[in-house]
Coordinates of C-alpha atoms in Angstrom, one line a residue:
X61 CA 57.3 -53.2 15.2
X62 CA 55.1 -54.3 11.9
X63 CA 57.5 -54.1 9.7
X64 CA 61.2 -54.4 10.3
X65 CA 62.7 -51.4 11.6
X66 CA 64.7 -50.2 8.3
X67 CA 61.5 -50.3 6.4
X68 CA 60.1 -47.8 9.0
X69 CA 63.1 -45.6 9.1
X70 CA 62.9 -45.6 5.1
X71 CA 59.4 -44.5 5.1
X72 CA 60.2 -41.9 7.3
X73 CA 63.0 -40.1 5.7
X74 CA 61.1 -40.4 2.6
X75 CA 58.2 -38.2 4.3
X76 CA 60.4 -35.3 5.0
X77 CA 60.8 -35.2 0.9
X78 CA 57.0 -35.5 -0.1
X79 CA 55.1 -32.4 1.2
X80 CA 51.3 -32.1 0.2
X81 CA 50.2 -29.8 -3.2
X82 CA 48.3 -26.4 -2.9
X83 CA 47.9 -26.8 1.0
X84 CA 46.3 -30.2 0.6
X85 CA 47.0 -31.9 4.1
X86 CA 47.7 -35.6 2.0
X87 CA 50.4 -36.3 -0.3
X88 CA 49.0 -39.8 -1.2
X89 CA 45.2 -41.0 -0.8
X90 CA 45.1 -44.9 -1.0
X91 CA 42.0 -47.0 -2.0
X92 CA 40.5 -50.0 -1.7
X93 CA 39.3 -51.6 -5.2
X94 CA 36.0 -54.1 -4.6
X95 CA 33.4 -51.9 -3.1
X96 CA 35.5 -48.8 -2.5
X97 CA 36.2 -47.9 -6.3
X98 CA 34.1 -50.3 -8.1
X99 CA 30.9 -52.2 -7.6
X100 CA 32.1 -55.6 -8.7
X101 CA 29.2 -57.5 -6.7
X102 CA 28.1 -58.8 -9.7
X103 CA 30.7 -60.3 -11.8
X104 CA 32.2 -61.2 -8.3
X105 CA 29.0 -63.3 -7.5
X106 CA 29.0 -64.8 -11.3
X107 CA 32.6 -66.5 -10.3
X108 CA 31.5 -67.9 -7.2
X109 CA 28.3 -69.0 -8.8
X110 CA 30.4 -70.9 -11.5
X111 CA 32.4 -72.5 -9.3
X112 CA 29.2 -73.7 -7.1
X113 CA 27.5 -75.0 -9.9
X114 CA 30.9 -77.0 -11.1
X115 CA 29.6 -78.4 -7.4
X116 CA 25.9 -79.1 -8.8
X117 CA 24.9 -76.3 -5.7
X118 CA 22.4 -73.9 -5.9
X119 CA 23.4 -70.0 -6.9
X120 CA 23.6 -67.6 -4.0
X121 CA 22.0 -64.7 -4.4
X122 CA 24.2 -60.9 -4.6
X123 CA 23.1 -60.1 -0.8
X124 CA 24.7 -63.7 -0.1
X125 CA 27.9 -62.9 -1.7
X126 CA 28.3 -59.1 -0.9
X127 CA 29.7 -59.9 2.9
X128 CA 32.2 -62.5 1.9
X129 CA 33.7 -60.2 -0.4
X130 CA 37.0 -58.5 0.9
X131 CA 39.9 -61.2 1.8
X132 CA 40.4 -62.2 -1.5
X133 CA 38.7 -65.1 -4.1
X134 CA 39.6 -68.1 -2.1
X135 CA 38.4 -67.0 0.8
X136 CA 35.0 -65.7 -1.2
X137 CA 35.0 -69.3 -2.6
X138 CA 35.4 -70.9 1.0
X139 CA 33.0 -68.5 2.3
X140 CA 30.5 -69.7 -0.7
X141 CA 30.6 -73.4 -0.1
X142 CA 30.4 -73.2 3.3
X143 CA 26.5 -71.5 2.6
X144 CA 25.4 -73.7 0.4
X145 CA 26.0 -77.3 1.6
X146 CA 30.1 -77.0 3.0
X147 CA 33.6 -77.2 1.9
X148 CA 34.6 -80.9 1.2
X149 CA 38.5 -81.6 1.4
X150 CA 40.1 -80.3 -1.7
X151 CA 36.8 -78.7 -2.9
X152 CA 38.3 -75.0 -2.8
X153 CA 42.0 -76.0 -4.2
X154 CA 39.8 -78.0 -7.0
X155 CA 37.4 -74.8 -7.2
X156 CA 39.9 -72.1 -7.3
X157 CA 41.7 -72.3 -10.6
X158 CA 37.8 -72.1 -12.1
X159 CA 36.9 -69.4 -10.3
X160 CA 40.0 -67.0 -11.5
X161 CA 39.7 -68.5 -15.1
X162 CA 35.7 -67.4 -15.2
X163 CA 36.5 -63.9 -13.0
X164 CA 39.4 -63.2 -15.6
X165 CA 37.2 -63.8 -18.4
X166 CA 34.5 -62.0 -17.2
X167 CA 36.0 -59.4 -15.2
X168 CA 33.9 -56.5 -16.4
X169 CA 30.6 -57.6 -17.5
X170 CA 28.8 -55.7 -14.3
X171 CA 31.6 -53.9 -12.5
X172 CA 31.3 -50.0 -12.6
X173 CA 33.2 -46.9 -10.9
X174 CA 30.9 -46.0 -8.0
X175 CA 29.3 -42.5 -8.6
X176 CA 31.4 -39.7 -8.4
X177 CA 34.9 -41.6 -8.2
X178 CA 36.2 -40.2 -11.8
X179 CA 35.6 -36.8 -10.5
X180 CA 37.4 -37.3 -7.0
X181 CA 40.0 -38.8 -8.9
X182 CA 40.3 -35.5 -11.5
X183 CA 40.3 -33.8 -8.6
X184 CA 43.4 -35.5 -6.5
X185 CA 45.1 -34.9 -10.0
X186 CA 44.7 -31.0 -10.1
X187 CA 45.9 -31.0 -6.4
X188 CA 49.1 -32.9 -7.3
X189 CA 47.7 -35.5 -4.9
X190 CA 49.0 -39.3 -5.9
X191 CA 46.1 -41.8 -5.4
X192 CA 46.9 -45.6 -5.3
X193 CA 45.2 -49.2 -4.9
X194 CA 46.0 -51.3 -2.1
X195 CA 43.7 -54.9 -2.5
X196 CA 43.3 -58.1 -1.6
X197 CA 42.5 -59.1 -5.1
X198 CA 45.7 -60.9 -7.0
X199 CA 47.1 -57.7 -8.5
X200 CA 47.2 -58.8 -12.4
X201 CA 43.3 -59.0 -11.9
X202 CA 43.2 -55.6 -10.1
X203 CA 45.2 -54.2 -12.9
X204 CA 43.0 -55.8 -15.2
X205 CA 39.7 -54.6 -13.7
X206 CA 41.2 -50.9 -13.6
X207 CA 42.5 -51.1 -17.1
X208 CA 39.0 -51.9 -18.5
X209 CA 38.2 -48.6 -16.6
X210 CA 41.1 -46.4 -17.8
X211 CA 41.9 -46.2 -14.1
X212 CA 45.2 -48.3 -13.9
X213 CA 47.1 -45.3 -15.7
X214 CA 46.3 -43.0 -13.2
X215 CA 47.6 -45.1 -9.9
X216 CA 50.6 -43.8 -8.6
X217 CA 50.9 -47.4 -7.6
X218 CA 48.8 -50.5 -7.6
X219 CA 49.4 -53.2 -4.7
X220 CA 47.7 -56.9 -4.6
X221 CA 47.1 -59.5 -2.1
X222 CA 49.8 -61.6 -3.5
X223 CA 52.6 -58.5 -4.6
X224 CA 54.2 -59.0 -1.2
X225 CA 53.0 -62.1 0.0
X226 CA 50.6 -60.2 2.9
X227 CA 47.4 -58.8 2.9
X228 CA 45.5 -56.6 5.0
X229 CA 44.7 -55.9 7.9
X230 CA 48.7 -56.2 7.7
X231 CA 50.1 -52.9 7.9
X232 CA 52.9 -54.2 5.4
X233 CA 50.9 -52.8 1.9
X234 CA 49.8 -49.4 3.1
X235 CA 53.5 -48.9 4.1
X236 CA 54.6 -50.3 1.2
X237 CA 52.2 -48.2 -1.1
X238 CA 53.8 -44.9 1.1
X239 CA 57.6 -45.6 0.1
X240 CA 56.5 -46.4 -3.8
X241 CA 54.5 -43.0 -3.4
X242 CA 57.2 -41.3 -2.1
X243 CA 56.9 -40.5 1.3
X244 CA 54.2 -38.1 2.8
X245 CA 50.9 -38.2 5.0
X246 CA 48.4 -40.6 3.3
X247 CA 45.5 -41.8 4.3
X248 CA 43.5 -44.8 3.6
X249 CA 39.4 -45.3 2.2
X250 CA 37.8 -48.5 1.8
X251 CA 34.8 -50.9 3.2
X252 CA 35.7 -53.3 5.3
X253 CA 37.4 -53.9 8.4
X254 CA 40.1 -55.3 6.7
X255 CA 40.9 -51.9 5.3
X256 CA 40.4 -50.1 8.7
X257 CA 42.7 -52.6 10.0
X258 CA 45.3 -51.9 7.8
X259 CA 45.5 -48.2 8.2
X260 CA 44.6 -48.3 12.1
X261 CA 48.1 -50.8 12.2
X262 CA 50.1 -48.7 10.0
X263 CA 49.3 -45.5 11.7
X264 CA 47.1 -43.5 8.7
X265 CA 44.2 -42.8 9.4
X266 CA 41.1 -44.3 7.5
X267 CA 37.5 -43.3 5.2
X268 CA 35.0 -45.7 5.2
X269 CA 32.6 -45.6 2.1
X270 CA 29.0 -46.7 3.3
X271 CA 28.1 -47.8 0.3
X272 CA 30.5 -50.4 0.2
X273 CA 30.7 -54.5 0.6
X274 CA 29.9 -54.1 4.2
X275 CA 29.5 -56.9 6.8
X276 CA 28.2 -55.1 9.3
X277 CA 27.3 -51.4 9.6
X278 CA 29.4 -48.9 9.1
X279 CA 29.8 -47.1 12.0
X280 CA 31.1 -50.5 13.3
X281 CA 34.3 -50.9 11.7
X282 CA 36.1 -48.2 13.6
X283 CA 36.8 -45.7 10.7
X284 CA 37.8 -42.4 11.7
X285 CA 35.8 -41.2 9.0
X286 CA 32.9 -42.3 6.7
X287 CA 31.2 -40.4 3.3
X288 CA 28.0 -41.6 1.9
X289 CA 29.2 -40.5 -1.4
X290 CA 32.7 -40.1 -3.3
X291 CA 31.7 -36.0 -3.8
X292 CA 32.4 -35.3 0.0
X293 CA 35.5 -37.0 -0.4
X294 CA 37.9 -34.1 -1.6
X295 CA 36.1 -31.6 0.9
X296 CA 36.0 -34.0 4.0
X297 CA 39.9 -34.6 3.5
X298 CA 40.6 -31.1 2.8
X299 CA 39.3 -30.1 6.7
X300 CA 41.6 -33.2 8.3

């Protein structure tokens, strides 16, 4: 199995004690944060630009950037070098620590809430339904980024690509971010395979957001589901 067996087992008792609000088939709706919450393309691209021009390269434009976003900030920076001349050895461990510095400092100068998450969000509330982050970001940054949103607050729980020393596609954070909800059916919404993997190997089923950092179309990355806009969330997950 995934995860070791007791972990399972532990998720699964805790289901029987976390039924869904109001009829709503979902105790817990989990997110992705870059691309699936917030548009961050743009501050994103800023770090990555930083670090290339520590490396006298040439800026990549936001379309560059956009696909190598999901896996986390090294592999963005990897990803970055690699298009604009390579990675020399020790470039990226050299790179790194400016990247984060820069991101942190400038976390929020672009990011926004895609349209319509504030109000799916209110909505999950009224429902009783617990929403969460799982991300491949390092999770002081995501808590960061949500805070200058006033979004942290409302996660029942927020989960990083280093808070358990896994990322996804592992199953290990969406299980994780089940127990810490309490138990109950949850499903998963994000844009990238990454995310689809995760869900598909932890056995919730998953929402694609279209709008997202894609890498390839959409209808590619195996979703059971995809919205073209976060006001067909609530309704599409209110039929499943």
């Amino acid at each position: 199995c995934a995860l070791p067996c007791q972990q399972i087992i532990a998720v699964s008792r805790a289901s029987r004690h976390a039924q869904p609000m109001n009829g709503f088939p979902f105790a817990t709706v989990g997110f992705d944060l870059d691309g699936t919450l917030l548009d961050t393309l743009g501050d994103l691209a800023a770090a990555v630009n930083h670090a290339l021009a520590l490396m006298e390269r040439a800026p990549l434009a936001e379309a560059a950037v956009r696909p190598m976003i999901g896996r986390g900030a090294k592999h963005m920076l990897e990803e970055g070098l690699l298009a604009t001349g390579g990675a020399p050895d020790g470039a990226v461990e050299r790179l790194y620590p400016e990247l984060l510095r820069f991101y942190e400092a400038h976390i929020a100068v672009h990011s926004r809430p895609f349209p319509g998450v504030v109000a799916a969000l209110d909505q999950l509330d009224m429902l009783g339904v617990r929403a969460a982050v799982v991300t491949n970001k390092a999770e002081h940054l995501a808590r960061l980024l949500l805070a200058e949103f006033d979004l942290a607050d409302r996660m029942a729980t927020i989960i990083g690509g280093d808070t358990l020393g896994v990322r996804k596609p592992s199953p290990e954070p969406i299980h994780a971010m089940i127990e810490r909800c309490g138990g109950g059916p949850a499903i998963f919404v994000g844009d990238s395979i990454y995310d689809v993997g995760a869900a598909k190997n932890a056995g919730v089923p998953s929402v694609a957001v279209s709008f997202g950092f894609l890498d390839r179309p959409v209808g590619e990355l195996g979703a059971d589901h995809v919205i073209d806009h976060y006001d067909e969330l609530i309704p599409l997950l209110t039929t499943l």
